[in-house]
JSON list of C-alpha atoms in Angstrom, two decimals:
[
{"chain": "I", "resi": 286, "resn": "MET", "atom": "CA", "xyz": [-48.69, 75.65, -26.48]},
{"chain": "I", "resi": 287, "resn": "LEU", "atom": "CA", "xyz": [-46.40, 73.25, -24.64]},
{"chain": "I", "resi": 288, "resn": "VAL", "atom": "CA", "xyz": [-44.67, 70.54, -26.66]},
{"chain": "I", "resi": 289, "resn": "LEU", "atom": "CA", "xyz": [-43.06, 67.52, -24.98]},
{"chain": "I", "resi": 290, "resn": "HIS", "atom": "CA", "xyz": [-40.25, 65.63, -26.70]},
{"chain": "I", "resi": 291, "resn": "TYR", "atom": "CA", "xyz": [-37.78, 62.91, -25.95]},
{"chain": "I", "resi": 292, "resn": "THR", "atom": "CA", "xyz": [-34.15, 63.58, -26.78]},
{"chain": "I", "resi": 293, "resn": "GLY", "atom": "CA", "xyz": [-33.71, 60.41, -28.87]},
{"chain": "I", "resi": 294, "resn": "MET", "atom": "CA", "xyz": [-29.97, 60.23, -28.24]},
{"chain": "I", "resi": 295, "resn": "PRO", "atom": "CA", "xyz": [-27.85, 57.64, -26.41]},
{"chain": "I", "resi": 296, "resn": "ASP", "atom": "CA", "xyz": [-27.34, 59.70, -23.23]},
{"chain": "I", "resi": 297, "resn": "ALA", "atom": "CA", "xyz": [-28.01, 63.05, -21.56]},
{"chain": "I", "resi": 298, "resn": "PRO", "atom": "CA", "xyz": [-24.60, 64.69, -22.20]},
{"chain": "I", "resi": 299, "resn": "SER", "atom": "CA", "xyz": [-24.86, 63.96, -25.93]},
{"chain": "I", "resi": 300, "resn": "ALA", "atom": "CA", "xyz": [-28.35, 65.45, -26.06]},
{"chain": "I", "resi": 301, "resn": "ILE", "atom": "CA", "xyz": [-27.48, 68.56, -24.03]},
{"chain": "I", "resi": 302, "resn": "ASN", "atom": "CA", "xyz": [-24.35, 69.23, -26.06]},
{"chain": "I", "resi": 303, "resn": "TRP", "atom": "CA", "xyz": [-26.29, 68.87, -29.30]},
{"chain": "I", "resi": 304, "resn": "LEU", "atom": "CA", "xyz": [-29.06, 71.20, -28.14]},
{"chain": "I", "resi": 305, "resn": "ALA", "atom": "CA", "xyz": [-26.46, 73.77, -27.03]},
{"chain": "I", "resi": 306, "resn": "ASN", "atom": "CA", "xyz": [-24.54, 73.64, -30.30]},
{"chain": "I", "resi": 307, "resn": "PRO", "atom": "CA", "xyz": [-25.60, 76.42, -32.74]},
{"chain": "I", "resi": 308, "resn": "GLU", "atom": "CA", "xyz": [-24.59, 74.19, -35.68]},
{"chain": "I", "resi": 309, "resn": "SER", "atom": "CA", "xyz": [-27.30, 71.68, -34.76]},
{"chain": "I", "resi": 310, "resn": "LYS", "atom": "CA", "xyz": [-30.03, 74.24, -35.54]},
{"chain": "I", "resi": 311, "resn": "VAL", "atom": "CA", "xyz": [-32.21, 72.64, -32.85]},
{"chain": "I", "resi": 312, "resn": "SER", "atom": "CA", "xyz": [-32.93, 73.86, -29.34]},
{"chain": "I", "resi": 313, "resn": "ALA", "atom": "CA", "xyz": [-35.44, 73.61, -26.53]},
{"chain": "I", "resi": 314, "resn": "HIS", "atom": "CA", "xyz": [-36.38, 75.70, -23.55]},
{"chain": "I", "resi": 315, "resn": "TYR", "atom": "CA", "xyz": [-35.73, 72.92, -21.02]},
{"chain": "I", "resi": 316, "resn": "VAL", "atom": "CA", "xyz": [-34.12, 69.52, -20.68]},
{"chain": "I", "resi": 317, "resn": "VAL", "atom": "CA", "xyz": [-35.23, 67.08, -17.97]},
{"chain": "I", "resi": 318, "resn": "THR", "atom": "CA", "xyz": [-32.70, 64.33, -17.23]},
{"chain": "I", "resi": 319, "resn": "GLU", "atom": "CA", "xyz": [-33.53, 60.82, -16.10]},
{"chain": "I", "resi": 320, "resn": "ASP", "atom": "CA", "xyz": [-32.31, 61.57, -12.56]},
{"chain": "I", "resi": 321, "resn": "GLY", "atom": "CA", "xyz": [-34.61, 64.59, -12.31]},
{"chain": "I", "resi": 322, "resn": "GLN", "atom": "CA", "xyz": [-32.37, 67.54, -13.14]},
{"chain": "I", "resi": 323, "resn": "VAL", "atom": "CA", "xyz": [-34.08, 70.42, -14.91]},
{"chain": "I", "resi": 324, "resn": "ILE", "atom": "CA", "xyz": [-31.78, 72.43, -17.18]},
{"chain": "I", "resi": 325, "resn": "ARG", "atom": "CA", "xyz": [-32.95, 75.67, -18.74]},
{"chain": "I", "resi": 326, "resn": "MET", "atom": "CA", "xyz": [-31.50, 75.99, -22.22]},
{"chain": "I", "resi": 327, "resn": "VAL", "atom": "CA", "xyz": [-33.46, 78.92, -23.70]},
{"chain": "I", "resi": 328, "resn": "ASP", "atom": "CA", "xyz": [-35.42, 81.68, -21.97]},
{"chain": "I", "resi": 329, "resn": "GLU", "atom": "CA", "xyz": [-39.18, 81.09, -22.29]},
{"chain": "I", "resi": 330, "resn": "GLY", "atom": "CA", "xyz": [-39.60, 84.52, -23.84]},
{"chain": "I", "resi": 331, "resn": "LYS", "atom": "CA", "xyz": [-37.40, 83.52, -26.76]},
{"chain": "I", "resi": 332, "resn": "ARG", "atom": "CA", "xyz": [-38.07, 81.19, -29.67]},
{"chain": "I", "resi": 333, "resn": "ALA", "atom": "CA", "xyz": [-36.52, 77.73, -29.47]},
{"chain": "I", "resi": 334, "resn": "TRP", "atom": "CA", "xyz": [-36.18, 75.51, -32.52]},
{"chain": "I", "resi": 335, "resn": "HIS", "atom": "CA", "xyz": [-37.72, 72.35, -31.11]},
{"chain": "I", "resi": 336, "resn": "ALA", "atom": "CA", "xyz": [-40.81, 71.57, -33.18]},
{"chain": "I", "resi": 337, "resn": "GLY", "atom": "CA", "xyz": [-39.57, 71.92, -36.76]},
{"chain": "I", "resi": 338, "resn": "ARG", "atom": "CA", "xyz": [-42.24, 71.61, -39.43]},
{"chain": "I", "resi": 339, "resn": "ALA", "atom": "CA", "xyz": [-45.33, 71.25, -37.31]},
{"chain": "I", "resi": 340, "resn": "HIS", "atom": "CA", "xyz": [-49.04, 71.97, -37.12]},
{"chain": "I", "resi": 341, "resn": "TRP", "atom": "CA", "xyz": [-51.61, 72.05, -34.35]},
{"chain": "I", "resi": 342, "resn": "ARG", "atom": "CA", "xyz": [-55.12, 73.50, -34.45]},
{"chain": "I", "resi": 343, "resn": "GLY", "atom": "CA", "xyz": [-54.32, 75.70, -37.39]},
{"chain": "I", "resi": 344, "resn": "ILE", "atom": "CA", "xyz": [-50.99, 76.91, -35.97]},
{"chain": "I", "resi": 345, "resn": "THR", "atom": "CA", "xyz": [-48.24, 76.21, -38.50]},
{"chain": "I", "resi": 346, "resn": "ASP", "atom": "CA", "xyz": [-45.41, 78.14, -36.81]},
{"chain": "I", "resi": 347, "resn": "VAL", "atom": "CA", "xyz": [-45.40, 76.05, -33.65]},
{"chain": "I", "resi": 348, "resn": "ASN", "atom": "CA", "xyz": [-41.94, 77.20, -32.58]},
{"chain": "I", "resi": 349, "resn": "SER", "atom": "CA", "xyz": [-43.16, 80.78, -32.20]},
{"chain": "I", "resi": 350, "resn": "ALA", "atom": "CA", "xyz": [-46.23, 79.74, -30.21]},
{"chain": "I", "resi": 351, "resn": "SER", "atom": "CA", "xyz": [-44.82, 77.17, -27.81]},
{"chain": "I", "resi": 352, "resn": "VAL", "atom": "CA", "xyz": [-42.49, 76.20, -25.02]},
{"chain": "I", "resi": 353, "resn": "GLY", "atom": "CA", "xyz": [-40.53, 73.01, -25.70]},
{"chain": "I", "resi": 354, "resn": "ILE", "atom": "CA", "xyz": [-39.32, 70.46, -23.14]},
{"chain": "I", "resi": 355, "resn": "GLU", "atom": "CA", "xyz": [-36.84, 67.74, -24.10]},
{"chain": "I", "resi": 356, "resn": "ILE", "atom": "CA", "xyz": [-37.09, 64.69, -21.82]},
{"chain": "I", "resi": 357, "resn": "VAL", "atom": "CA", "xyz": [-33.95, 62.58, -21.80]},
{"chain": "I", "resi": 358, "resn": "ASN", "atom": "CA", "xyz": [-34.72, 59.16, -23.26]},
{"chain": "I", "resi": 359, "resn": "PRO", "atom": "CA", "xyz": [-32.83, 57.19, -25.94]},
{"chain": "I", "resi": 360, "resn": "GLY", "atom": "CA", "xyz": [-36.01, 56.94, -27.97]},
{"chain": "I", "resi": 361, "resn": "HIS", "atom": "CA", "xyz": [-37.09, 54.30, -30.45]},
{"chain": "I", "resi": 362, "resn": "GLU", "atom": "CA", "xyz": [-33.75, 54.38, -32.28]},
{"chain": "I", "resi": 363, "resn": "PHE", "atom": "CA", "xyz": [-31.45, 53.78, -29.30]},
{"chain": "I", "resi": 364, "resn": "GLY", "atom": "CA", "xyz": [-33.46, 51.61, -26.90]},
{"chain": "I", "resi": 365, "resn": "TYR", "atom": "CA", "xyz": [-36.75, 53.24, -25.94]},
{"chain": "I", "resi": 366, "resn": "ARG", "atom": "CA", "xyz": [-37.61, 52.70, -22.29]},
{"chain": "I", "resi": 367, "resn": "PRO", "atom": "CA", "xyz": [-40.08, 53.92, -19.65]},
{"chain": "I", "resi": 368, "resn": "PHE", "atom": "CA", "xyz": [-39.52, 57.33, -18.12]},
{"chain": "I", "resi": 369, "resn": "PRO", "atom": "CA", "xyz": [-38.21, 56.94, -14.54]},
{"chain": "I", "resi": 370, "resn": "GLU", "atom": "CA", "xyz": [-39.96, 58.21, -11.44]},
{"chain": "I", "resi": 371, "resn": "GLU", "atom": "CA", "xyz": [-37.33, 60.86, -10.71]},
{"chain": "I", "resi": 372, "resn": "GLN", "atom": "CA", "xyz": [-37.78, 62.28, -14.18]},
{"chain": "I", "resi": 373, "resn": "MET", "atom": "CA", "xyz": [-41.57, 62.38, -14.06]},
{"chain": "I", "resi": 374, "resn": "SER", "atom": "CA", "xyz": [-41.51, 63.89, -10.57]},
{"chain": "I", "resi": 375, "resn": "ALA", "atom": "CA", "xyz": [-39.32, 66.72, -11.87]},
{"chain": "I", "resi": 376, "resn": "LEU", "atom": "CA", "xyz": [-41.32, 67.18, -15.07]},
{"chain": "I", "resi": 377, "resn": "ILE", "atom": "CA", "xyz": [-44.73, 67.69, -13.45]},
{"chain": "I", "resi": 378, "resn": "PRO", "atom": "CA", "xyz": [-43.93, 70.87, -11.46]},
{"chain": "I", "resi": 379, "resn": "LEU", "atom": "CA", "xyz": [-42.05, 72.26, -14.44]},
{"chain": "I", "resi": 380, "resn": "VAL", "atom": "CA", "xyz": [-45.06, 71.72, -16.71]},
{"chain": "I", "resi": 381, "resn": "SER", "atom": "CA", "xyz": [-47.37, 73.17, -14.04]},
{"chain": "I", "resi": 382, "resn": "ASP", "atom": "CA", "xyz": [-45.32, 76.34, -13.74]},
{"chain": "I", "resi": 383, "resn": "ILE", "atom": "CA", "xyz": [-45.15, 76.84, -17.52]},
{"chain": "I", "resi": 384, "resn": "VAL", "atom": "CA", "xyz": [-48.87, 76.25, -17.94]},
{"chain": "I", "resi": 385, "resn": "ASP", "atom": "CA", "xyz": [-49.69, 78.74, -15.19]},
{"chain": "I", "resi": 386, "resn": "ARG", "atom": "CA", "xyz": [-47.35, 81.41, -16.56]},
{"chain": "I", "resi": 387, "resn": "HIS", "atom": "CA", "xyz": [-48.69, 81.20, -20.10]},
{"chain": "I", "resi": 388, "resn": "ALA", "atom": "CA", "xyz": [-52.32, 80.14, -19.45]},
{"chain": "I", "resi": 389, "resn": "ILE", "atom": "CA", "xyz": [-51.93, 77.10, -21.69]},
{"chain": "I", "resi": 390, "resn": "PRO", "atom": "CA", "xyz": [-55.10, 75.00, -22.01]},
{"chain": "I", "resi": 391, "resn": "ARG", "atom": "CA", "xyz": [-54.80, 71.25, -21.51]},
{"chain": "I", "resi": 392, "resn": "ALA", "atom": "CA", "xyz": [-55.73, 70.61, -25.13]},
{"chain": "I", "resi": 393, "resn": "ASN", "atom": "CA", "xyz": [-52.57, 72.46, -26.18]},
{"chain": "I", "resi": 394, "resn": "ILE", "atom": "CA", "xyz": [-50.21, 70.34, -24.06]},
{"chain": "I", "resi": 395, "resn": "VAL", "atom": "CA", "xyz": [-49.05, 67.96, -26.75]},
{"chain": "I", "resi": 396, "resn": "GLY", "atom": "CA", "xyz": [-46.34, 65.58, -27.86]},
{"chain": "I", "resi": 397, "resn": "HIS", "atom": "CA", "xyz": [-43.98, 66.16, -30.76]},
{"chain": "I", "resi": 398, "resn": "SER", "atom": "CA", "xyz": [-45.70, 63.33, -32.63]},
{"chain": "I", "resi": 399, "resn": "ASP", "atom": "CA", "xyz": [-49.04, 65.15, -32.25]},
{"chain": "I", "resi": 400, "resn": "VAL", "atom": "CA", "xyz": [-47.75, 68.24, -34.05]},
{"chain": "I", "resi": 401, "resn": "ALA", "atom": "CA", "xyz": [-45.49, 66.46, -36.56]},
{"chain": "I", "resi": 402, "resn": "PRO", "atom": "CA", "xyz": [-47.12, 63.05, -37.13]},
{"chain": "I", "resi": 403, "resn": "ALA", "atom": "CA", "xyz": [-45.36, 62.27, -40.40]},
{"chain": "I", "resi": 404, "resn": "ARG", "atom": "CA", "xyz": [-41.91, 62.87, -38.90]},
{"chain": "I", "resi": 405, "resn": "LYS", "atom": "CA", "xyz": [-41.87, 62.17, -35.18]},
{"chain": "I", "resi": 406, "resn": "GLN", "atom": "CA", "xyz": [-42.74, 59.51, -32.60]},
{"chain": "I", "resi": 407, "resn": "ASP", "atom": "CA", "xyz": [-41.81, 61.28, -29.38]},
{"chain": "I", "resi": 408, "resn": "PRO", "atom": "CA", "xyz": [-42.38, 61.28, -26.50]},
{"chain": "I", "resi": 409, "resn": "GLY", "atom": "CA", "xyz": [-43.91, 57.97, -27.50]},
{"chain": "I", "resi": 410, "resn": "GLU", "atom": "CA", "xyz": [-46.31, 55.36, -26.21]},
{"chain": "I", "resi": 411, "resn": "LEU", "atom": "CA", "xyz": [-44.41, 54.76, -22.95]},
{"chain": "I", "resi": 412, "resn": "PHE", "atom": "CA", "xyz": [-44.80, 58.35, -21.79]},
{"chain": "I", "resi": 413, "resn": "ASP", "atom": "CA", "xyz": [-47.27, 58.57, -18.88]},
{"chain": "I", "resi": 414, "resn": "TRP", "atom": "CA", "xyz": [-49.78, 61.10, -20.20]},
{"chain": "I", "resi": 415, "resn": "GLN", "atom": "CA", "xyz": [-52.36, 59.82, -17.75]},
{"chain": "I", "resi": 416, "resn": "ARG", "atom": "CA", "xyz": [-50.16, 60.87, -14.83]},
{"chain": "I", "resi": 417, "resn": "LEU", "atom": "CA", "xyz": [-50.16, 64.42, -16.17]},
{"chain": "I", "resi": 418, "resn": "ALA", "atom": "CA", "xyz": [-53.91, 64.19, -16.78]},
{"chain": "I", "resi": 419, "resn": "ARG", "atom": "CA", "xyz": [-54.55, 63.26, -13.14]},
{"chain": "I", "resi": 420, "resn": "VAL", "atom": "CA", "xyz": [-53.14, 66.63, -12.09]},
{"chain": "I", "resi": 421, "resn": "ARG", "atom": "CA", "xyz": [-54.92, 68.45, -14.95]},
{"chain": "I", "resi": 422, "resn": "LEU", "atom": "CA", "xyz": [-51.76, 68.98, -17.00]},
{"chain": "I", "resi": 423, "resn": "ALA", "atom": "CA", "xyz": [-53.00, 67.03, -20.01]},
{"chain": "I", "resi": 424, "resn": "LEU", "atom": "CA", "xyz": [-56.27, 65.75, -21.38]},
{"chain": "I", "resi": 425, "resn": "PRO", "atom": "CA", "xyz": [-57.21, 62.32, -20.01]},
{"chain": "I", "resi": 426, "resn": "ILE", "atom": "CA", "xyz": [-57.77, 59.30, -22.19]},
{"chain": "I", "resi": 427, "resn": "PRO", "atom": "CA", "xyz": [-61.56, 58.91, -22.41]},
{"chain": "I", "resi": 428, "resn": "ASN", "atom": "CA", "xyz": [-62.99, 56.02, -20.45]},
{"chain": "I", "resi": 429, "resn": "GLY", "atom": "CA", "xyz": [-66.38, 54.71, -19.53]},
{"chain": "I", "resi": 430, "resn": "ARG", "atom": "CA", "xyz": [-68.96, 53.96, -22.17]},
{"chain": "I", "resi": 431, "resn": "LEU", "atom": "CA", "xyz": [-67.55, 54.86, -25.57]},
{"chain": "I", "resi": 432, "resn": "ILE", "atom": "CA", "xyz": [-69.76, 54.97, -28.64]},
{"chain": "I", "resi": 433, "resn": "ASP", "atom": "CA", "xyz": [-68.52, 54.17, -32.13]},
{"chain": "I", "resi": 434, "resn": "PRO", "atom": "CA", "xyz": [-69.98, 56.80, -34.49]},
{"chain": "I", "resi": 435, "resn": "TYR", "atom": "CA", "xyz": [-69.24, 54.56, -37.51]},
{"chain": "I", "resi": 436, "resn": "TRP", "atom": "CA", "xyz": [-67.63, 57.38, -39.47]},
{"chain": "I", "resi": 437, "resn": "SER", "atom": "CA", "xyz": [-66.07, 56.57, -42.80]},
{"chain": "I", "resi": 438, "resn": "ASP", "atom": "CA", "xyz": [-62.28, 56.80, -42.83]},
{"chain": "I", "resi": 439, "resn": "GLY", "atom": "CA", "xyz": [-62.56, 60.18, -44.54]},
{"chain": "I", "resi": 440, "resn": "ALA", "atom": "CA", "xyz": [-64.94, 61.45, -41.87]},
{"chain": "I", "resi": 441, "resn": "PHE", "atom": "CA", "xyz": [-62.60, 60.20, -39.14]},
{"chain": "I", "resi": 442, "resn": "LEU", "atom": "CA", "xyz": [-59.72, 62.14, -40.66]},
{"chain": "I", "resi": 443, "resn": "LEU", "atom": "CA", "xyz": [-61.82, 65.29, -40.90]},
{"chain": "I", "resi": 444, "resn": "ALA", "atom": "CA", "xyz": [-62.73, 64.88, -37.22]},
{"chain": "I", "resi": 445, "resn": "LEU", "atom": "CA", "xyz": [-59.05, 64.35, -36.43]},
{"chain": "I", "resi": 446, "resn": "GLU", "atom": "CA", "xyz": [-58.25, 67.59, -38.23]},
{"chain": "I", "resi": 447, "resn": "ARG", "atom": "CA", "xyz": [-60.96, 69.34, -36.26]},
{"chain": "I", "resi": 448, "resn": "PHE", "atom": "CA", "xyz": [-59.34, 68.10, -33.06]},
{"chain": "I", "resi": 449, "resn": "GLY", "atom": "CA", "xyz": [-56.00, 69.56, -34.12]},
{"chain": "I", "resi": 450, "resn": "TYR", "atom": "CA", "xyz": [-53.95, 67.12, -36.18]},
{"chain": "I", "resi": 451, "resn": "ASP", "atom": "CA", "xyz": [-52.38, 67.66, -39.58]},
{"chain": "I", "resi": 452, "resn": "ILE", "atom": "CA", "xyz": [-54.06, 65.02, -41.76]},
{"chain": "I", "resi": 453, "resn": "SER", "atom": "CA", "xyz": [-52.05, 65.54, -44.95]},
{"chain": "I", "resi": 454, "resn": "ASP", "atom": "CA", "xyz": [-50.68, 62.02, -44.30]},
{"chain": "I", "resi": 455, "resn": "GLY", "atom": "CA", "xyz": [-53.76, 60.25, -43.00]},
{"chain": "I", "resi": 456, "resn": "ARG", "atom": "CA", "xyz": [-52.05, 57.06, -41.86]},
{"chain": "I", "resi": 457, "resn": "ALA", "atom": "CA", "xyz": [-49.34, 58.99, -40.03]},
{"chain": "I", "resi": 458, "resn": "ALA", "atom": "CA", "xyz": [-51.95, 61.16, -38.33]},
{"chain": "I", "resi": 459, "resn": "THR", "atom": "CA", "xyz": [-53.90, 58.07, -37.24]},
{"chain": "I", "resi": 460, "resn": "THR", "atom": "CA", "xyz": [-50.70, 56.46, -35.94]},
{"chain": "I", "resi": 461, "resn": "ALA", "atom": "CA", "xyz": [-49.87, 59.59, -33.94]},
{"chain": "I", "resi": 462, "resn": "PHE", "atom": "CA", "xyz": [-53.39, 59.62, -32.52]},
{"chain": "I", "resi": 463, "resn": "GLN", "atom": "CA", "xyz": [-53.00, 55.99, -31.44]},
{"chain": "I", "resi": 464, "resn": "ARG", "atom": "CA", "xyz": [-49.57, 56.64, -29.95]},
{"chain": "I", "resi": 465, "resn": "ARG", "atom": "CA", "xyz": [-51.15, 59.23, -27.68]},
{"chain": "I", "resi": 466, "resn": "TRP", "atom": "CA", "xyz": [-54.65, 57.90, -27.03]},
{"chain": "I", "resi": 467, "resn": "ARG", "atom": "CA", "xyz": [-54.65, 54.14, -27.77]},
{"chain": "I", "resi": 468, "resn": "THR", "atom": "CA", "xyz": [-51.20, 52.80, -26.97]},
{"chain": "I", "resi": 469, "resn": "HIS", "atom": "CA", "xyz": [-51.96, 49.08, -26.93]},
{"chain": "I", "resi": 470, "resn": "THR", "atom": "CA", "xyz": [-52.23, 48.92, -30.73]},
{"chain": "I", "resi": 471, "resn": "ILE", "atom": "CA", "xyz": [-50.35, 51.38, -32.93]},
{"chain": "I", "resi": 472, "resn": "ASP", "atom": "CA", "xyz": [-50.90, 50.30, -36.51]},
{"chain": "I", "resi": 473, "resn": "GLY", "atom": "CA", "xyz": [-52.28, 53.35, -38.32]},
{"chain": "I", "resi": 474, "resn": "VAL", "atom": "CA", "xyz": [-55.55, 51.54, -39.03]},
{"chain": "I", "resi": 475, "resn": "ILE", "atom": "CA", "xyz": [-58.79, 53.40, -38.31]},
{"chain": "I", "resi": 476, "resn": "ASP", "atom": "CA", "xyz": [-61.10, 51.18, -36.27]},
{"chain": "I", "resi": 477, "resn": "GLY", "atom": "CA", "xyz": [-64.12, 51.47, -33.98]},
{"chain": "I", "resi": 478, "resn": "GLU", "atom": "CA", "xyz": [-62.06, 52.13, -30.88]},
{"chain": "I", "resi": 479, "resn": "CYS", "atom": "CA", "xyz": [-60.21, 55.00, -32.55]},
{"chain": "I", "resi": 480, "resn": "ARG", "atom": "CA", "xyz": [-63.47, 56.51, -33.76]},
{"chain": "I", "resi": 481, "resn": "ALA", "atom": "CA", "xyz": [-65.07, 56.21, -30.32]},
{"chain": "I", "resi": 482, "resn": "LEU", "atom": "CA", "xyz": [-62.06, 57.77, -28.56]},
{"chain": "I", "resi": 483, "resn": "LEU", "atom": "CA", "xyz": [-61.96, 60.70, -30.96]},
{"chain": "I", "resi": 484, "resn": "LEU", "atom": "CA", "xyz": [-65.69, 61.29, -30.66]},
{"chain": "I", "resi": 485, "resn": "ALA", "atom": "CA", "xyz": [-65.39, 61.38, -26.85]},
{"chain": "I", "resi": 486, "resn": "LEU", "atom": "CA", "xyz": [-62.47, 63.81, -27.04]},
{"chain": "I", "resi": 487, "resn": "LEU", "atom": "CA", "xyz": [-64.39, 66.14, -29.36]},
{"chain": "I", "resi": 488, "resn": "LEU", "atom": "CA", "xyz": [-67.53, 66.01, -27.22]},
{"chain": "I", "resi": 489, "resn": "ASP", "atom": "CA", "xyz": [-65.52, 66.86, -24.12]},
{"chain": "I", "resi": 490, "resn": "ARG", "atom": "CA", "xyz": [-63.86, 69.75, -25.90]},
{"chain": "I", "resi": 491, "resn": "ASP", "atom": "CA", "xyz": [-67.12, 71.11, -27.26]},
{"chain": "I", "resi": 492, "resn": "ALA", "atom": "CA", "xyz": [-68.66, 70.87, -23.80]},
{"chain": "I", "resi": 493, "resn": "GLY", "atom": "CA", "xyz": [-65.78, 72.89, -22.35]},
{"chain": "I", "resi": 494, "resn": "ARG", "atom": "CA", "xyz": [-64.30, 70.00, -20.42]},
{"chain": "I", "resi": 495, "resn": "ALA", "atom": "CA", "xyz": [-60.97, 70.11, -22.30]},
{"chain": "I", "resi": 496, "resn": "ARG", "atom": "CA", "xyz": [-59.71, 73.42, -20.99]}
]
């Protein structure tokens, strides 16, 4: 797996120092700064403590099964803002290299909020997932004719679990889904658009189009 984060700290030096400090008990394999520097913090062959309590597609020890990238951004607490061009331009080849080395499928390139919906919001709704999707480094947001399957809320959550999310907190899982796939409204409420998007994602995956 590949997990993308934002640093959620006021500036890059603070984030890098914190990630390098053993007392913090957090780490990541890479940091990408806003001006496009890529800093390797932990060798990819070693475990980094970036995901915390997390779950994706039945994997509960995400740290041992993933590479983690911290993208410098103050986050929702310190003035969340779009990710600059220099940063995205540096991130894409880094992600591409990691994916090639470890044969990571697109469905397992995720955000921290995807694997820890009750705790995390990063990299957040301003992160340009569609840019990664255009170069096949993430799943695209479904478009075209979407069909609402009219699932009950319980059925939606079961489908969300089938896709990969931890649904122990249903509202948090729905919010995380929206933060990734339906960014214009993030309210944790299951509606027809959410159902239709999830159905399309599952159909694509089952048809082998999500690899």
